[in-house]
Coordinates of C-alpha atoms and ligand atoms in Angstrom, one line a residue:
M1 CA -146.1 21.8 -48.9
K2 CA -144.2 22.6 -52.1
R3 CA -143.1 19.9 -54.5
L4 CA -139.4 20.3 -56.2
L5 CA -138.3 17.9 -59.0
T6 CA -134.5 17.4 -59.2
I7 CA -133.0 16.3 -62.4
Q8 CA -129.5 15.1 -62.4
D9 CA -127.4 11.9 -62.3
I10 CA -127.3 9.2 -59.6
S11 CA -123.8 8.7 -58.6
C12 CA -124.1 5.5 -56.6
V13 CA -121.2 6.3 -54.6
G14 CA -119.9 9.8 -54.1
Q15 CA -122.1 12.0 -52.1
C16 CA -123.1 14.2 -54.9
S17 CA -125.9 15.1 -57.3
T18 CA -129.2 13.1 -56.5
T19 CA -128.1 11.4 -53.3
V20 CA -127.3 14.7 -52.0
A21 CA -130.3 16.6 -53.2
L22 CA -133.0 14.2 -52.0
P23 CA -132.0 14.2 -48.4
L24 CA -131.2 18.0 -48.0
V25 CA -134.2 19.3 -50.0
S26 CA -136.3 16.9 -47.8
A27 CA -134.5 18.3 -44.7
C28 CA -135.9 21.7 -45.5
G29 CA -139.4 20.5 -45.5
V30 CA -139.9 20.3 -49.1
E31 CA -141.2 17.4 -51.2
C32 CA -138.4 16.1 -53.4
A33 CA -139.2 14.2 -56.5
I34 CA -136.2 12.9 -58.5
L35 CA -135.5 12.3 -62.3
P36 CA -132.2 10.5 -62.6
C37 CA -130.9 11.2 -66.0
A38 CA -127.9 8.7 -65.8
V39 CA -126.6 6.1 -63.2
L40 CA -123.1 6.1 -62.5
S41 CA -121.1 3.7 -60.2
N42 CA -119.6 6.7 -58.8
H43 CA -118.8 10.3 -59.7
T44 CA -116.0 11.3 -62.2
G45 CA -114.2 13.7 -59.9
G46 CA -111.2 11.8 -58.7
F47 CA -112.2 8.0 -59.0
P48 CA -110.0 6.5 -62.0
S49 CA -112.9 5.1 -63.8
W50 CA -116.6 4.6 -63.6
T51 CA -119.6 3.0 -65.3
F52 CA -122.3 5.2 -67.0
A53 CA -126.0 4.3 -68.1
D54 CA -127.4 7.0 -70.1
L55 CA -131.1 7.3 -69.1
T56 CA -132.0 10.1 -71.8
P57 CA -134.7 7.8 -73.5
E58 CA -136.6 7.5 -70.1
L59 CA -136.8 11.2 -69.8
S60 CA -139.6 11.6 -72.2
N61 CA -141.3 8.2 -71.3
V62 CA -141.5 9.7 -67.8
E63 CA -142.7 12.9 -69.0
R64 CA -145.5 11.3 -71.0
K65 CA -146.7 9.6 -68.0
W66 CA -146.7 12.6 -65.7
I67 CA -148.6 14.8 -68.5
E68 CA -151.2 11.7 -68.5
L69 CA -151.5 11.6 -64.7
G70 CA -151.4 15.5 -64.3
I71 CA -148.2 15.4 -62.2
K72 CA -146.8 19.0 -61.9
F73 CA -144.2 20.9 -59.8
D74 CA -143.5 24.0 -58.1
A75 CA -140.0 24.0 -58.7
F76 CA -137.2 22.3 -60.9
Y77 CA -133.6 21.9 -59.8
T78 CA -131.1 20.8 -62.3
G79 CA -127.6 19.6 -61.8
Y80 CA -125.1 17.4 -63.7
V81 CA -126.6 16.6 -67.1
C82 CA -125.6 15.6 -70.3
E83 CA -126.0 17.4 -73.8
S84 CA -128.9 15.0 -75.0
Q85 CA -130.8 15.8 -72.0
I86 CA -131.0 19.5 -72.4
D87 CA -134.1 19.4 -74.8
P88 CA -136.0 16.8 -72.9
I89 CA -135.5 18.7 -69.6
L90 CA -136.6 22.1 -71.3
S91 CA -139.7 20.0 -72.5
I92 CA -140.4 19.0 -68.8
F93 CA -139.9 22.5 -67.7
S94 CA -142.8 23.5 -69.7
S95 CA -145.2 20.4 -69.7
C96 CA -144.9 19.6 -65.9
A97 CA -145.0 23.1 -64.2
N98 CA -147.4 24.4 -61.7
D99 CA -148.2 28.2 -62.4
G100 CA -145.1 30.3 -61.4
A101 CA -142.9 27.2 -60.9
L102 CA -139.2 28.1 -60.4
R103 CA -136.4 26.9 -62.6
I104 CA -133.1 26.6 -60.4
V105 CA -130.2 25.7 -62.7
D106 CA -126.9 24.6 -61.4
P107 CA -124.8 24.2 -64.3
A108 CA -122.5 21.5 -62.8
M109 CA -119.8 20.9 -65.4
A110 CA -116.6 22.3 -64.4
D111 CA -114.5 23.4 -61.5
N112 CA -110.9 24.5 -60.8
G113 CA -110.6 25.8 -64.4
K114 CA -111.6 22.8 -66.1
L115 CA -114.5 20.9 -67.5
Y116 CA -115.4 17.6 -65.7
A117 CA -114.3 14.6 -67.5
G118 CA -116.4 13.5 -70.5
F119 CA -117.8 17.0 -71.4
A120 CA -116.8 18.2 -74.8
D121 CA -115.3 21.9 -75.2
D122 CA -118.6 23.2 -76.6
F123 CA -120.8 21.7 -73.9
P124 CA -121.0 25.0 -71.9
S125 CA -123.0 26.6 -74.9
K126 CA -125.4 23.7 -74.7
M127 CA -125.7 24.3 -70.8
A128 CA -126.4 28.0 -71.5
R129 CA -129.6 27.0 -73.1
L130 CA -130.7 25.7 -69.7
C131 CA -129.7 28.9 -67.9
Q132 CA -131.6 31.0 -70.5
G133 CA -135.0 31.7 -68.8
A134 CA -133.8 30.3 -65.5
D135 CA -135.2 32.0 -62.5
Y136 CA -131.9 31.2 -60.6
I137 CA -128.5 29.9 -61.7
L138 CA -125.8 28.7 -59.4
P139 CA -122.5 28.5 -61.3
N140 CA -119.1 28.5 -59.5
L141 CA -116.5 30.9 -61.1
T142 CA -115.2 28.3 -63.6
E143 CA -118.7 27.5 -64.9
A144 CA -119.4 31.1 -65.1
A145 CA -116.4 32.0 -67.3
F146 CA -117.2 29.0 -69.5
L147 CA -121.0 29.9 -69.9
V148 CA -120.0 33.3 -71.2
G149 CA -117.4 32.1 -73.4
E150 CA -114.5 33.3 -71.3
T151 CA -111.1 31.3 -70.1
P152 CA -111.6 30.8 -66.5
K153 CA -108.9 32.7 -64.0
L154 CA -108.2 30.4 -61.1
E155 CA -108.1 33.2 -58.7
G156 CA -107.6 37.1 -58.4
Y157 CA -111.0 38.3 -59.7
T158 CA -111.6 41.9 -58.8
R159 CA -115.0 43.2 -57.8
E160 CA -115.4 44.8 -61.1
E161 CA -114.6 41.6 -63.1
I162 CA -117.1 39.7 -61.0
E163 CA -119.8 42.4 -61.5
R164 CA -119.0 42.1 -65.3
L165 CA -119.1 38.4 -65.2
I166 CA -122.4 38.5 -63.5
A167 CA -123.8 41.2 -66.0
K168 CA -122.9 38.7 -68.9
L169 CA -124.6 35.7 -67.1
H170 CA -127.8 37.9 -66.9
G171 CA -126.9 38.6 -70.5
I172 CA -127.6 34.9 -71.4
G173 CA -131.0 35.0 -69.8
A174 CA -130.8 34.1 -66.3
K175 CA -133.0 36.2 -64.0
N176 CA -131.0 35.8 -60.7
V177 CA -127.5 34.8 -60.4
I178 CA -125.8 33.1 -57.4
L179 CA -122.0 33.0 -58.3
T180 CA -119.9 31.0 -55.9
G181 CA -116.2 30.8 -55.1
V182 CA -116.1 34.6 -54.8
S183 CA -113.1 35.8 -52.9
F184 CA -111.4 39.4 -52.3
D185 CA -109.6 38.5 -49.3
P186 CA -107.4 35.4 -48.8
D187 CA -109.3 34.5 -45.6
L188 CA -113.0 34.8 -46.8
L189 CA -114.7 32.8 -49.5
G190 CA -118.3 33.4 -50.6
S191 CA -121.0 34.1 -53.1
A192 CA -122.2 36.9 -55.2
I193 CA -126.2 37.2 -55.3
S194 CA -127.7 39.2 -58.0
D195 CA -131.1 39.9 -59.2
G196 CA -129.9 41.9 -62.2
G197 CA -130.1 45.3 -60.4
K198 CA -128.0 45.1 -57.2
V199 CA -125.2 42.6 -56.4
E200 CA -124.8 41.5 -52.6
Y201 CA -122.1 39.4 -51.1
D202 CA -122.2 36.7 -48.4
F203 CA -118.7 35.6 -47.1
N204 CA -117.6 33.0 -44.5
P205 CA -114.1 32.4 -43.2
R206 CA -112.3 30.2 -45.8
L207 CA -111.8 26.6 -44.6
K208 CA -108.5 25.1 -45.2
K209 CA -110.0 22.0 -46.9
M210 CA -111.3 22.0 -50.4
S211 CA -113.8 19.3 -51.0
H212 CA -115.7 17.5 -53.6
G213 CA -119.5 17.9 -53.8
T214 CA -119.8 21.2 -51.9
G215 CA -121.5 22.6 -55.0
D216 CA -124.4 20.0 -54.9
V217 CA -124.8 20.7 -51.1
Y218 CA -124.9 24.3 -51.6
A219 CA -127.4 24.3 -54.5
S220 CA -129.7 21.7 -52.7
V221 CA -130.0 23.9 -49.7
F222 CA -130.5 26.9 -51.6
A223 CA -133.4 25.4 -53.5
G224 CA -135.0 24.0 -50.4
A225 CA -134.8 27.3 -48.7
L226 CA -136.0 29.2 -51.4
L227 CA -139.2 27.0 -51.5
R228 CA -139.8 27.7 -47.9
G229 CA -139.9 31.3 -48.6
R230 CA -136.4 32.5 -47.8
S231 CA -134.9 35.4 -49.9
A232 CA -132.2 34.4 -52.4
F233 CA -129.7 36.2 -50.3
D234 CA -130.9 34.4 -47.0
A235 CA -131.2 31.1 -48.9
A236 CA -127.5 31.4 -50.2
A237 CA -126.3 32.4 -46.8
L238 CA -127.9 29.3 -45.2
A239 CA -126.5 27.1 -48.1
A240 CA -123.0 28.5 -47.2
D241 CA -123.5 27.8 -43.5
I242 CA -124.4 24.1 -44.3
V243 CA -121.5 23.7 -46.6
C244 CA -119.1 24.9 -44.0
E245 CA -120.7 22.7 -41.2
S246 CA -120.4 19.7 -43.6
I247 CA -116.7 20.4 -44.3
R248 CA -116.0 20.9 -40.6
H249 CA -117.8 17.2 -40.1
T250 CA -115.5 15.6 -42.9
D251 CA -112.6 13.5 -41.9
D252 CA -109.4 14.7 -43.4
D253 CA -108.9 11.4 -45.3
H254 CA -112.3 11.5 -46.8
W255 CA -111.5 12.9 -50.2
Y256 CA -114.7 12.2 -52.7
G257 CA -117.2 14.1 -50.8
V258 CA -118.4 16.0 -47.6
S259 CA -120.2 14.5 -44.6
F260 CA -123.3 16.6 -45.3
E261 CA -125.3 13.9 -43.3
R262 CA -123.8 15.5 -40.1
A263 CA -125.1 18.8 -41.1
I264 CA -128.6 17.7 -41.6
P265 CA -129.8 18.4 -37.7
Q266 CA -128.5 22.1 -38.2
L267 CA -130.5 22.4 -41.6
A268 CA -133.7 20.7 -40.3
T269 CA -133.7 23.4 -37.1
A270 CA -133.5 26.2 -39.7
F271 CA -137.0 26.0 -40.5
Ligands
LIG1 O1 -120.8 17.1 -58.1 C1 -121.0 17.2 -59.4 C2 -120.9 15.8 -60.2 C3 -122.3 15.4 -60.2 N1 -122.3 14.2 -60.9 C4 -121.2 13.4 -61.4 C5 -120.0 14.2 -61.4 C6 -119.8 15.5 -60.6 C7 -118.6 16.0 -60.3 O2 -117.5 15.5 -60.8 O3 -118.9 13.5 -61.7 C8 -121.4 12.3 -62.2

């Protein structure tokens, strides 16, 4: 059984980051260790306020202990992290990796054309350092544009523009790019999957509802499926199916996350 370490915040309420990754990676049949880099009362995407306990100093304490105990991982999956945490995380990537350990980086920092609350305008250039040398990065369109220093467009990317953006993402040092939120047809929404050679597309019917936390569901399932031996394309397709299933189970008045819990049976039977 493979062991993955996810490094991101714990938002105590909000169905995102670690509280999504742990159950979904586990449901794929992959051991999921966690390293919370901050604890928030709730996420920052729509609640009027939140508490924030920065755990940056703890990252290197934990790293030292894991080195002492010989604890290593087959994969790392990072999500929402802060600037001060990038160097400690890069250090863990090298000191706690089994041979061939995968680095899966979801540069969770922006959506709908805007950085999340609390991130400075130059944060994307710091996040780009985590993406450099990553085996897989999973930006949405807004994050992708920020990572390569462009102003995001809210819609209307042509296939040529998408593939140029992907080429630039490879240019910052990402081996494989999974770009989410891609659409060339108003009824379809999907992802572009690129290994630096060819770009493949996976589309699903666009669901009318837009929901918070879908990027975290997508990245968690992608990481779990990849560690179960799926190809990047198949892992991305499964991730999209589980996002759609989660949205279908989400009540209309439930605004802060998706009911991914109801998609766990479907996910568990995929393996
Ligand atoms: O879902 C991404 C995410 C993770 N963690 C925190 C967030 C967000 C998005 O808003 O605020 C704390």
